[in-house]
PDB file of C-alpha atoms in Angstrom:
ATOM      1  CA  MET A   1     101.465  95.841  86.582  1.00  0.00           C
ATOM      2  CA  ALA A   2     102.819  96.370  83.061  1.00  0.00           C
ATOM      3  CA  LYS A   3     104.566  93.006  83.482  1.00  0.00           C
ATOM      4  CA  LEU A   4     101.202  91.297  83.963  1.00  0.00           C
ATOM      5  CA  HIS A   5      99.736  92.770  80.777  1.00  0.00           C
ATOM      6  CA  THR A   6     102.820  91.734  78.808  1.00  0.00           C
ATOM      7  CA  LEU A   7     102.669  88.182  80.175  1.00  0.00           C
ATOM      8  CA  ILE A   8      98.991  87.854  79.282  1.00  0.00           C
ATOM      9  CA  GLN A   9      99.576  89.173  75.759  1.00  0.00           C
ATOM     10  CA  ASP A  10     102.548  86.845  75.233  1.00  0.00           C
ATOM     11  CA  HIS A  11     101.290  83.675  76.928  1.00  0.00           C
ATOM     12  CA  GLY A  12      97.562  83.998  77.587  1.00  0.00           C
ATOM     13  CA  ARG A  13      95.498  84.160  80.773  1.00  0.00           C
ATOM     14  CA  GLN A  14      95.619  80.481  81.726  1.00  0.00           C
ATOM     15  CA  ALA A  15      99.376  80.247  81.262  1.00  0.00           C
ATOM     16  CA  VAL A  16      99.874  83.252  83.546  1.00  0.00           C
ATOM     17  CA  LEU A  17      97.719  81.574  86.204  1.00  0.00           C
ATOM     18  CA  ASP A  18      99.725  78.376  85.788  1.00  0.00           C
ATOM     19  CA  PHE A  19     103.001  80.266  86.238  1.00  0.00           C
ATOM     20  CA  ASP A  20     102.016  80.677  89.914  1.00  0.00           C
ATOM     21  CA  LEU A  21     103.260  84.256  90.031  1.00  0.00           C
ATOM     22  CA  ASP A  22     102.363  86.742  92.731  1.00  0.00           C
ATOM     23  CA  PHE A  23      99.177  87.966  91.020  1.00  0.00           C
ATOM     24  CA  ASP A  24      95.714  87.528  92.500  1.00  0.00           C
ATOM     25  CA  ARG A  25      93.383  85.561  90.239  1.00  0.00           C
ATOM     26  CA  LYS A  26      90.816  88.400  90.206  1.00  0.00           C
ATOM     27  CA  VAL A  27      93.506  90.800  88.991  1.00  0.00           C
ATOM     28  CA  VAL A  28      94.621  88.402  86.237  1.00  0.00           C
ATOM     29  CA  ASP A  29      90.999  87.875  85.151  1.00  0.00           C
ATOM     30  CA  ALA A  30      90.328  91.630  85.080  1.00  0.00           C
ATOM     31  CA  ALA A  31      93.467  92.344  83.048  1.00  0.00           C
ATOM     32  CA  ALA A  32      92.784  89.487  80.620  1.00  0.00           C
ATOM     33  CA  GLY A  33      89.158  90.528  80.187  1.00  0.00           C
ATOM     34  CA  TYR A  34      90.187  94.100  79.524  1.00  0.00           C
ATOM     35  CA  LEU A  35      92.881  93.155  76.996  1.00  0.00           C
ATOM     36  CA  ALA A  36      90.466  90.852  75.169  1.00  0.00           C
ATOM     37  CA  THR A  37      87.953  93.649  74.546  1.00  0.00           C
ATOM     38  CA  ASP A  38      88.099  95.473  71.217  1.00  0.00           C
ATOM     39  CA  SER A  39      85.462  98.054  72.188  1.00  0.00           C
ATOM     40  CA  VAL A  40      86.614 101.641  72.688  1.00  0.00           C
ATOM     41  CA  ASP A  41      83.313 102.937  74.080  1.00  0.00           C
ATOM     42  CA  VAL A  42      83.782 105.969  76.300  1.00  0.00           C
ATOM     43  CA  GLY A  43      81.899 106.929  79.463  1.00  0.00           C
ATOM     44  CA  PHE A  44      81.842 110.249  81.313  1.00  0.00           C
ATOM     45  CA  LEU A  45      81.669 111.397  84.932  1.00  0.00           C
ATOM     46  CA  PHE A  46      81.737 114.780  86.632  1.00  0.00           C
ATOM     47  CA  SER A  47      85.252 115.338  87.992  1.00  0.00           C
ATOM     48  CA  GLY A  48      83.979 116.001  91.526  1.00  0.00           C
ATOM     49  CA  TRP A  49      83.492 112.256  91.977  1.00  0.00           C
ATOM     50  CA  ALA A  50      87.248 111.717  91.577  1.00  0.00           C
ATOM     51  CA  TYR A  51      87.874 113.148  95.054  1.00  0.00           C
ATOM     52  CA  THR A  52      84.567 112.626  96.854  1.00  0.00           C
ATOM     53  CA  PRO A  53      83.148 109.141  96.266  1.00  0.00           C
ATOM     54  CA  LEU A  54      79.843 107.683  97.411  1.00  0.00           C
ATOM     55  CA  PRO A  55      79.704 105.342 100.421  1.00  0.00           C
ATOM     56  CA  HIS A  56      80.618 101.724  99.772  1.00  0.00           C
ATOM     57  CA  ARG A  57      78.046 100.280 102.147  1.00  0.00           C
ATOM     58  CA  ARG A  58      74.464 101.054 103.062  1.00  0.00           C
ATOM     59  CA  LEU A  59      73.888 103.700 105.718  1.00  0.00           C
ATOM     60  CA  ALA A  60      70.816 104.229 107.850  1.00  0.00           C
ATOM     61  CA  ASP A  61      68.111 105.608 105.556  1.00  0.00           C
ATOM     62  CA  ASP A  62      68.014 108.957 107.362  1.00  0.00           C
ATOM     63  CA  GLU A  63      71.817 109.330 107.642  1.00  0.00           C
ATOM     64  CA  THR A  64      73.745 112.058 105.804  1.00  0.00           C
ATOM     65  CA  TRP A  65      76.991 111.101 104.066  1.00  0.00           C
ATOM     66  CA  SER A  66      80.099 113.288 103.998  1.00  0.00           C
ATOM     67  CA  VAL A  67      83.689 113.013 102.790  1.00  0.00           C
ATOM     68  CA  ARG A  68      86.351 115.667 103.357  1.00  0.00           C
ATOM     69  CA  THR A  69      89.770 115.586 101.666  1.00  0.00           C
ATOM     70  CA  ASP A  70      92.582 118.076 101.167  1.00  0.00           C
ATOM     71  CA  HIS A  71      91.074 119.168  97.857  1.00  0.00           C
ATOM     72  CA  ALA A  72      87.321 118.817  98.167  1.00  0.00           C
ATOM     73  CA  SER A  73      84.411 117.760 100.317  1.00  0.00           C
ATOM     74  CA  ILE A  74      80.935 116.430  99.694  1.00  0.00           C
ATOM     75  CA  VAL A  75      77.770 116.163 101.745  1.00  0.00           C
ATOM     76  CA  ILE A  76      74.922 114.000 100.439  1.00  0.00           C
ATOM     77  CA  GLN A  77      71.526 114.286 102.075  1.00  0.00           C
ATOM     78  CA  PRO A  78      69.049 111.432 101.652  1.00  0.00           C
ATOM     79  CA  GLY A  79      65.878 112.146  99.707  1.00  0.00           C
ATOM     80  CA  ILE A  80      62.305 111.848 100.911  1.00  0.00           C
ATOM     81  CA  TYR A  81      59.475 109.641  99.656  1.00  0.00           C
ATOM     82  CA  VAL A  82      55.845 110.405 100.485  1.00  0.00           C
ATOM     83  CA  PRO A  83      53.674 107.263 100.218  1.00  0.00           C
ATOM     84  CA  ASP A  84      49.968 107.401  99.432  1.00  0.00           C
ATOM     85  CA  GLU A  85      49.268 106.623 103.062  1.00  0.00           C
ATOM     86  CA  GLY A  86      51.349 107.264 106.151  1.00  0.00           C
ATOM     87  CA  LYS A  87      54.214 109.607 106.964  1.00  0.00           C
ATOM     88  CA  HIS A  88      57.069 110.543 104.642  1.00  0.00           C
ATOM     89  CA  VAL A  89      60.180 108.368 104.815  1.00  0.00           C
ATOM     90  CA  SER A  90      63.869 108.836 103.988  1.00  0.00           C
ATOM     91  CA  VAL A  91      65.045 106.656 101.112  1.00  0.00           C
ATOM     92  CA  GLY A  92      68.761 106.808 101.995  1.00  0.00           C
ATOM     93  CA  VAL A  93      71.807 108.000 100.063  1.00  0.00           C
ATOM     94  CA  PRO A  94      73.040 105.985  97.071  1.00  0.00           C
ATOM     95  CA  TYR A  95      75.886 103.562  97.773  1.00  0.00           C
ATOM     96  CA  GLY A  96      77.941 100.712  96.358  1.00  0.00           C
ATOM     97  CA  SER A  97      78.936  99.696  92.844  1.00  0.00           C
ATOM     98  CA  ARG A  98      75.394  99.782  91.401  1.00  0.00           C
ATOM     99  CA  ALA A  99      74.956 103.468  92.268  1.00  0.00           C
ATOM    100  CA  ARG A 100      78.295 104.297  90.649  1.00  0.00           C
ATOM    101  CA  LEU A 101      77.334 102.452  87.468  1.00  0.00           C
ATOM    102  CA  ILE A 102      73.984 104.246  87.259  1.00  0.00           C
ATOM    103  CA  LEU A 103      75.670 107.632  87.690  1.00  0.00           C
ATOM    104  CA  LEU A 104      78.131 106.702  84.947  1.00  0.00           C
ATOM    105  CA  TYR A 105      75.249 105.720  82.669  1.00  0.00           C
ATOM    106  CA  LEU A 106      73.280 108.923  83.316  1.00  0.00           C
ATOM    107  CA  GLN A 107      76.238 111.208  82.705  1.00  0.00           C
ATOM    108  CA  THR A 108      77.479 109.289  79.673  1.00  0.00           C
ATOM    109  CA  GLN A 109      74.083 109.435  77.990  1.00  0.00           C
ATOM    110  CA  ALA A 110      73.735 113.140  78.757  1.00  0.00           C
ATOM    111  CA  MET A 111      77.162 113.892  77.280  1.00  0.00           C
ATOM    112  CA  LYS A 112      76.738 111.722  74.183  1.00  0.00           C
ATOM    113  CA  ASN A 113      73.215 112.922  73.399  1.00  0.00           C
ATOM    114  CA  LYS A 114      73.874 116.513  74.489  1.00  0.00           C
ATOM    115  CA  SER A 115      70.674 116.421  76.481  1.00  0.00           C
ATOM    116  CA  ARG A 116      69.770 116.546  80.160  1.00  0.00           C
ATOM    117  CA  GLU A 117      66.926 114.043  79.623  1.00  0.00           C
ATOM    118  CA  VAL A 118      67.937 110.397  79.923  1.00  0.00           C
ATOM    119  CA  GLU A 119      65.851 107.256  79.487  1.00  0.00           C
ATOM    120  CA  LEU A 120      66.250 104.463  82.005  1.00  0.00           C
ATOM    121  CA  GLY A 121      63.981 101.397  81.785  1.00  0.00           C
ATOM    122  CA  ALA A 122      65.083  99.007  79.042  1.00  0.00           C
ATOM    123  CA  CYS A 123      68.025 101.231  78.046  1.00  0.00           C
ATOM    124  CA  LEU A 124      69.519 101.089  81.522  1.00  0.00           C
ATOM    125  CA  THR A 125      68.843  97.352  81.739  1.00  0.00           C
ATOM    126  CA  SER A 126      70.718  96.725  78.497  1.00  0.00           C
ATOM    127  CA  TRP A 127      73.659  98.848  79.611  1.00  0.00           C
ATOM    128  CA  MET A 128      73.867  97.209  83.043  1.00  0.00           C
ATOM    129  CA  GLN A 129      73.981  93.797  81.373  1.00  0.00           C
ATOM    130  CA  LYS A 130      76.867  95.105  79.274  1.00  0.00           C
ATOM    131  CA  MET A 131      78.563  95.963  82.587  1.00  0.00           C
ATOM    132  CA  ASN A 132      78.178  92.325  83.736  1.00  0.00           C
ATOM    133  CA  ILE A 133      75.139  93.064  85.962  1.00  0.00           C
ATOM    134  CA  SER A 134      72.567  90.337  85.359  1.00  0.00           C
ATOM    135  CA  LYS A 135      68.914  91.142  84.753  1.00  0.00           C
ATOM    136  CA  GLY A 136      66.370  89.995  87.297  1.00  0.00           C
ATOM    137  CA  GLY A 137      66.453  88.902  90.913  1.00  0.00           C
ATOM    138  CA  LYS A 138      68.145  90.802  93.700  1.00  0.00           C
ATOM    139  CA  SER A 139      70.778  92.299  91.420  1.00  0.00           C
ATOM    140  CA  TYR A 140      68.265  94.225  89.351  1.00  0.00           C
ATOM    141  CA  ALA A 141      66.191  95.135  92.405  1.00  0.00           C
ATOM    142  CA  ASP A 142      69.357  96.770  93.753  1.00  0.00           C
ATOM    143  CA  VAL A 143      69.697  98.753  90.517  1.00  0.00           C
ATOM    144  CA  ARG A 144      66.138 100.073  90.823  1.00  0.00           C
ATOM    145  CA  GLU A 145      66.653 101.007  94.468  1.00  0.00           C
ATOM    146  CA  GLN A 146      69.871 102.897  93.733  1.00  0.00           C
ATOM    147  CA  ALA A 147      68.224 104.760  90.844  1.00  0.00           C
ATOM    148  CA  ASP A 148      65.499 105.888  93.258  1.00  0.00           C
ATOM    149  CA  ARG A 149      68.084 107.069  95.802  1.00  0.00           C
ATOM    150  CA  ILE A 150      69.989 109.008  93.132  1.00  0.00           C
ATOM    151  CA  ALA A 151      66.783 110.627  91.916  1.00  0.00           C
ATOM    152  CA  ARG A 152      65.982 112.049  95.361  1.00  0.00           C
ATOM    153  CA  CYS A 153      69.296 112.894  97.062  1.00  0.00           C
ATOM    154  CA  ARG A 154      70.821 116.373  97.390  1.00  0.00           C
ATOM    155  CA  LEU A 155      74.532 117.210  97.055  1.00  0.00           C
ATOM    156  CA  SER A 156      76.839 119.889  98.379  1.00  0.00           C
ATOM    157  CA  PHE A 157      80.291 119.920  96.709  1.00  0.00           C
ATOM    158  CA  GLN A 158      83.011 122.206  98.018  1.00  0.00           C
ATOM    159  CA  PHE A 159      86.334 122.633  96.211  1.00  0.00           C
ATOM    160  CA  LYS A 160      89.630 124.261  97.170  1.00  0.00           C
ATOM    161  CA  GLN A 161      92.269 125.764  94.909  1.00  0.00           C
ATOM    162  CA  GLY A 162      94.952 127.821  96.624  1.00  0.00           C
ATOM    163  CA  SER A 163      93.275 130.562  98.640  1.00  0.00           C
ATOM    164  CA  MET A 164      90.006 130.199  96.713  1.00  0.00           C
ATOM    165  CA  SER A 165      87.117 127.818  97.382  1.00  0.00           C
ATOM    166  CA  GLY A 166      83.798 127.154  95.709  1.00  0.00           C
ATOM    167  CA  LEU A 167      80.491 125.609  96.741  1.00  0.00           C
ATOM    168  CA  ILE A 168      77.915 123.817  94.585  1.00  0.00           C
ATOM    169  CA  ASN A 169      74.530 122.904  96.111  1.00  0.00           C
ATOM    170  CA  GLN A 170      72.252 120.900  93.849  1.00  0.00           C
ATOM    171  CA  HIS A 171      70.282 117.797  93.104  1.00  0.00           C
ATOM    172  CA  ILE A 172      71.675 115.425  90.520  1.00  0.00           C
ATOM    173  CA  LEU A 173      68.246 115.293  88.894  1.00  0.00           C
ATOM    174  CA  ASP A 174      65.579 117.943  88.386  1.00  0.00           C
ATOM    175  CA  GLN A 175      62.850 115.526  87.348  1.00  0.00           C
ATOM    176  CA  ALA A 176      62.076 111.827  87.339  1.00  0.00           C
ATOM    177  CA  VAL A 177      59.071 109.900  86.040  1.00  0.00           C
ATOM    178  CA  PHE A 178      58.252 106.827  88.111  1.00  0.00           C
ATOM    179  CA  THR A 179      56.111 103.768  87.516  1.00  0.00           C
ATOM    180  CA  HIS A 180      54.764 101.671  90.380  1.00  0.00           C
ATOM    181  CA  ASP A 181      54.189  97.961  90.761  1.00  0.00           C
ATOM    182  CA  PRO A 182      50.422  97.587  91.405  1.00  0.00           C
ATOM    183  CA  GLU A 183      51.112  94.584  93.630  1.00  0.00           C
ATOM    184  CA  SER A 184      53.661  96.548  95.658  1.00  0.00           C
ATOM    185  CA  PRO A 185      52.652 100.233  95.766  1.00  0.00           C
ATOM    186  CA  ASN A 186      55.824 101.319  97.585  1.00  0.00           C
ATOM    187  CA  THR A 187      58.069  99.888  94.841  1.00  0.00           C
ATOM    188  CA  ARG A 188      59.149 102.710  92.527  1.00  0.00           C
ATOM    189  CA  PHE A 189      60.833 102.460  89.121  1.00  0.00           C
ATOM    190  CA  ALA A 190      62.397 105.577  87.609  1.00  0.00           C
ATOM    191  CA  GLU A 191      61.828 105.426  83.836  1.00  0.00           C
ATOM    192  CA  THR A 192      62.886 108.858  82.568  1.00  0.00           C
ATOM    193  CA  VAL A 193      65.032 111.406  84.392  1.00  0.00           C
ATOM    194  CA  THR A 194      66.360 114.907  83.730  1.00  0.00           C
ATOM    195  CA  LEU A 195      69.722 116.011  85.069  1.00  0.00           C
ATOM    196  CA  SER A 196      69.582 119.318  86.915  1.00  0.00           C
ATOM    197  CA  GLU A 197      70.789 122.259  84.844  1.00  0.00           C
ATOM    198  CA  GLY A 198      73.552 123.082  87.326  1.00  0.00           C
ATOM    199  CA  TYR A 199      74.858 119.531  87.478  1.00  0.00           C
ATOM    200  CA  TYR A 200      74.698 119.180  83.678  1.00  0.00           C
ATOM    201  CA  GLN A 201      76.692 122.363  83.152  1.00  0.00           C
ATOM    202  CA  GLN A 202      79.368 121.235  85.634  1.00  0.00           C
ATOM    203  CA  LEU A 203      79.541 117.859  83.886  1.00  0.00           C
ATOM    204  CA  LYS A 204      80.094 119.507  80.508  1.00  0.00           C
ATOM    205  CA  LYS A 205      82.806 121.784  81.913  1.00  0.00           C
ATOM    206  CA  HIS A 206      84.633 119.126  83.926  1.00  0.00           C
ATOM    207  CA  PRO A 207      84.134 115.614  82.487  1.00  0.00           C
ATOM    208  CA  ILE A 208      86.350 112.620  83.192  1.00  0.00           C
ATOM    209  CA  PRO A 209      86.443 110.211  80.222  1.00  0.00           C
ATOM    210  CA  VAL A 210      86.731 106.538  81.161  1.00  0.00           C
ATOM    211  CA  GLU A 211      86.718 103.270  79.253  1.00  0.00           C
ATOM    212  CA  ASP A 212      83.585 101.134  79.384  1.00  0.00           C
ATOM    213  CA  ALA A 213      85.800  98.081  78.900  1.00  0.00           C
ATOM    214  CA  ALA A 214      87.719  98.943  82.065  1.00  0.00           C
ATOM    215  CA  ILE A 215      84.644  99.617  84.200  1.00  0.00           C
ATOM    216  CA  ARG A 216      83.070  96.353  83.018  1.00  0.00           C
ATOM    217  CA  GLN A 217      85.896  94.290  84.505  1.00  0.00           C
ATOM    218  CA  ILE A 218      85.674  95.954  87.952  1.00  0.00           C
ATOM    219  CA  SER A 219      81.934  96.616  87.986  1.00  0.00           C
ATOM    220  CA  ASN A 220      81.297  94.754  91.250  1.00  0.00           C
ATOM    221  CA  ASN A 221      84.000  96.500  93.287  1.00  0.00           C
ATOM    222  CA  SER A 222      83.011 100.021  94.341  1.00  0.00           C
ATOM    223  CA  MET A 223      86.448 101.008  95.667  1.00  0.00           C
ATOM    224  CA  ALA A 224      88.213  99.772  92.531  1.00  0.00           C
ATOM    225  CA  ILE A 225      85.840 101.929  90.457  1.00  0.00           C
ATOM    226  CA  ASP A 226      86.643 104.941  92.654  1.00  0.00           C
ATOM    227  CA  VAL A 227      90.400 104.367  92.385  1.00  0.00           C
ATOM    228  CA  TYR A 228      90.235 103.936  88.610  1.00  0.00           C
ATOM    229  CA  ILE A 229      88.258 107.184  88.210  1.00  0.00           C
ATOM    230  CA  TRP A 230      90.705 109.032  90.467  1.00  0.00           C
ATOM    231  CA  LEU A 231      93.711 107.789  88.491  1.00  0.00           C
ATOM    232  CA  ALA A 232      92.011 108.601  85.186  1.00  0.00           C
ATOM    233  CA  TYR A 233      91.542 112.152  86.437  1.00  0.00           C
ATOM    234  CA  ARG A 234      94.911 112.746  88.082  1.00  0.00           C
ATOM    235  CA  LEU A 235      97.718 110.895  86.310  1.00  0.00           C
ATOM    236  CA  HIS A 236      97.679 112.601  82.929  1.00  0.00           C
ATOM    237  CA  ALA A 237      97.660 116.069  84.561  1.00  0.00           C
ATOM    238  CA  LEU A 238     100.837 115.478  86.587  1.00  0.00           C
ATOM    239  CA  ASN A 239     104.168 117.064  85.664  1.00  0.00           C
ATOM    240  CA  GLN A 240     106.239 115.110  88.177  1.00  0.00           C
ATOM    241  CA  PRO A 241     105.958 112.187  90.598  1.00  0.00           C
ATOM    242  CA  THR A 242     103.541 112.999  93.421  1.00  0.00           C
ATOM    243  CA  LYS A 243     103.495 111.409  96.871  1.00  0.00           C
ATOM    244  CA  ILE A 244     100.139 110.452  98.416  1.00  0.00           C
ATOM    245  CA  THR A 245     100.220 109.365 102.066  1.00  0.00           C
ATOM    246  CA  TRP A 246      98.126 106.632 103.636  1.00  0.00           C
ATOM    247  CA  LYS A 247      96.439 109.305 105.726  1.00  0.00           C
ATOM    248  CA  SER A 248      95.256 111.152 102.599  1.00  0.00           C
ATOM    249  CA  LEU A 249      94.161 107.928 100.924  1.00  0.00           C
ATOM    250  CA  HIS A 250      92.236 106.939 104.045  1.00  0.00           C
ATOM    251  CA  LEU A 251      90.432 110.295 104.117  1.00  0.00           C
ATOM    252  CA  GLN A 252      89.406 110.004 100.493  1.00  0.00           C
ATOM    253  CA  PHE A 253      88.627 106.333 100.051  1.00  0.00           C
ATOM    254  CA  GLY A 254      88.420 104.841 103.530  1.00  0.00           C
ATOM    255  CA  SER A 255      85.311 106.260 105.183  1.00  0.00           C
ATOM    256  CA  GLY A 256      83.808 103.353 107.050  1.00  0.00           C
ATOM    257  CA  TYR A 257      87.214 101.802 107.781  1.00  0.00           C
ATOM    258  CA  GLY A 258      88.165 102.729 111.331  1.00  0.00           C
ATOM    259  CA  ARG A 259      91.491 100.865 111.356  1.00  0.00           C
ATOM    260  CA  LEU A 260      94.154 102.053 108.942  1.00  0.00           C
ATOM    261  CA  ASP A 261      95.619  98.563 108.529  1.00  0.00           C
ATOM    262  CA  ASN A 262      92.235  97.190 107.403  1.00  0.00           C
ATOM    263  CA  PHE A 263      91.885 100.040 104.931  1.00  0.00           C
ATOM    264  CA  LYS A 264      95.396  99.499 103.550  1.00  0.00           C
ATOM    265  CA  LEU A 265      94.628  95.880 102.717  1.00  0.00           C
ATOM    266  CA  ARG A 266      91.359  96.747 100.964  1.00  0.00           C
ATOM    267  CA  PHE A 267      92.880  99.707  99.121  1.00  0.00           C
ATOM    268  CA  LYS A 268      95.820  97.684  97.807  1.00  0.00           C
ATOM    269  CA  GLU A 269      93.416  95.048  96.477  1.00  0.00           C
ATOM    270  CA  SER A 270      91.301  97.737  94.800  1.00  0.00           C
ATOM    271  CA  LEU A 271      94.355  99.532  93.411  1.00  0.00           C
ATOM    272  CA  ALA A 272      95.595  96.291  91.847  1.00  0.00           C
ATOM    273  CA  LEU A 273      92.223  95.839  90.118  1.00  0.00           C
ATOM    274  CA  ALA A 274      92.199  99.446  88.893  1.00  0.00           C
ATOM    275  CA  LEU A 275      95.729  99.079  87.487  1.00  0.00           C
ATOM    276  CA  ALA A 276      94.725  95.805  85.811  1.00  0.00           C
ATOM    277  CA  VAL A 277      92.338  97.785  83.563  1.00  0.00           C
ATOM    278  CA  TYR A 278      94.543 100.875  83.169  1.00  0.00           C
ATOM    279  CA  PRO A 279      97.759  99.528  81.582  1.00  0.00           C
ATOM    280  CA  ASP A 280      99.376 102.950  81.099  1.00  0.00           C
ATOM    281  CA  ALA A 281      99.014 103.951  84.758  1.00  0.00           C
ATOM    282  CA  SER A 282     102.350 104.267  86.583  1.00  0.00           C
ATOM    283  CA  ILE A 283     102.130 103.863  90.368  1.00  0.00           C
ATOM    284  CA  SER A 284     104.802 103.087  92.950  1.00  0.00           C
ATOM    285  CA  ASP A 285     103.835 101.381  96.214  1.00  0.00           C
ATOM    286  CA  GLU A 286     105.812 102.830  99.121  1.00  0.00           C
ATOM    287  CA  GLN A 287     105.745 102.419 102.897  1.00  0.00           C
ATOM    288  CA  PHE A 288     104.312 105.926 103.422  1.00  0.00           C
ATOM    289  CA  GLY A 289     101.624 105.412 100.768  1.00  0.00           C
ATOM    290  CA  ILE A 290     101.909 105.538  96.978  1.00  0.00           C
ATOM    291  CA  VAL A 291     103.611 107.664  94.330  1.00  0.00           C
ATOM    292  CA  LEU A 292     101.641 108.794  91.285  1.00  0.00           C
ATOM    293  CA  ASN A 293     103.746 109.188  88.147  1.00  0.00           C
ATOM    294  CA  PRO A 294     102.757 111.154  85.020  1.00  0.00           C
ATOM    295  CA  SER A 295     100.902 108.744  82.727  1.00  0.00           C
ATOM    296  CA  ARG A 296      98.817 108.731  79.583  1.00  0.00           C
ATOM    297  CA  PRO A 297      95.067 109.017  80.214  1.00  0.00           C
ATOM    298  CA  PRO A 298      92.949 105.903  79.578  1.00  0.00           C
ATOM    299  CA  ILE A 299      91.000 107.922  76.988  1.00  0.00           C
ATOM    300  CA  ALA A 300      92.136 111.060  75.183  1.00  0.00           C
ATOM    301  CA  PHE A 301      89.253 113.530  75.166  1.00  0.00           C
ATOM    302  CA  LYS A 302      88.791 117.241  74.554  1.00  0.00           C
ATOM    303  CA  ALA A 303      85.684 118.760  76.102  1.00  0.00           C
ATOM    304  CA  LYS A 304      83.649 120.890  73.691  1.00  0.00           C
TER     305      LYS A 304
END
């Protein structure tokens, strides 16, 4: 992938496309967009998301989500909404690229402002537009729905390290203030939220710094976001090349893909996009899976 970045810097995006090389257009566009950005804005995520991502697609509203890998596992229970009339209903677990972007926004604001309280509303709208998510229509309705799901869901993280394991049960948010559309009483808009104390403390202890410029270029691809976050967390901590099998990759990233061959195709596409916005990442593609090589982090950061 380093070859692609060099070609774009030397010849420009259009020339690289005209060369008819073996690079997908989306990958070239992502790399060119990333290289053209001067911004060095930094975002933050809790490291648990590096191993246990959200679902990519919508589940049944009352369905619980779980991912189990060699290093960690997560269970996400859908939250409950009680309407003014009628029985309570499940709102479903958060999913897709919009949910990931909202989580990134919440955690970034909390880290930068050193406060658990985060404003959504116009602030979130402005940030989502920065991430290439247009305001209005279905796109923004999706953002509001995912914010509601995040506000209500409950998490159980479990981590393994040698013979030791740990368990964290918590909500992402302790509080949320909603407004309602008078013409549609069941439509809820979270305006101000407060991260739970437990989640906030874990975020401060174990943050993953990422580049806004990188996330912006892959903002509509949930698996590419997951892969980028995973690489940002793992590569700089390695002391030697590390083999990752297709079985392990499937466990971590491929829930919802029953056939391994289908997952491989989607993962390789997502990996190419992630590498397009992480020029220093060194990855080898092998028949058994991939090899992670020690690499510089996308952002150098020391937690305080």
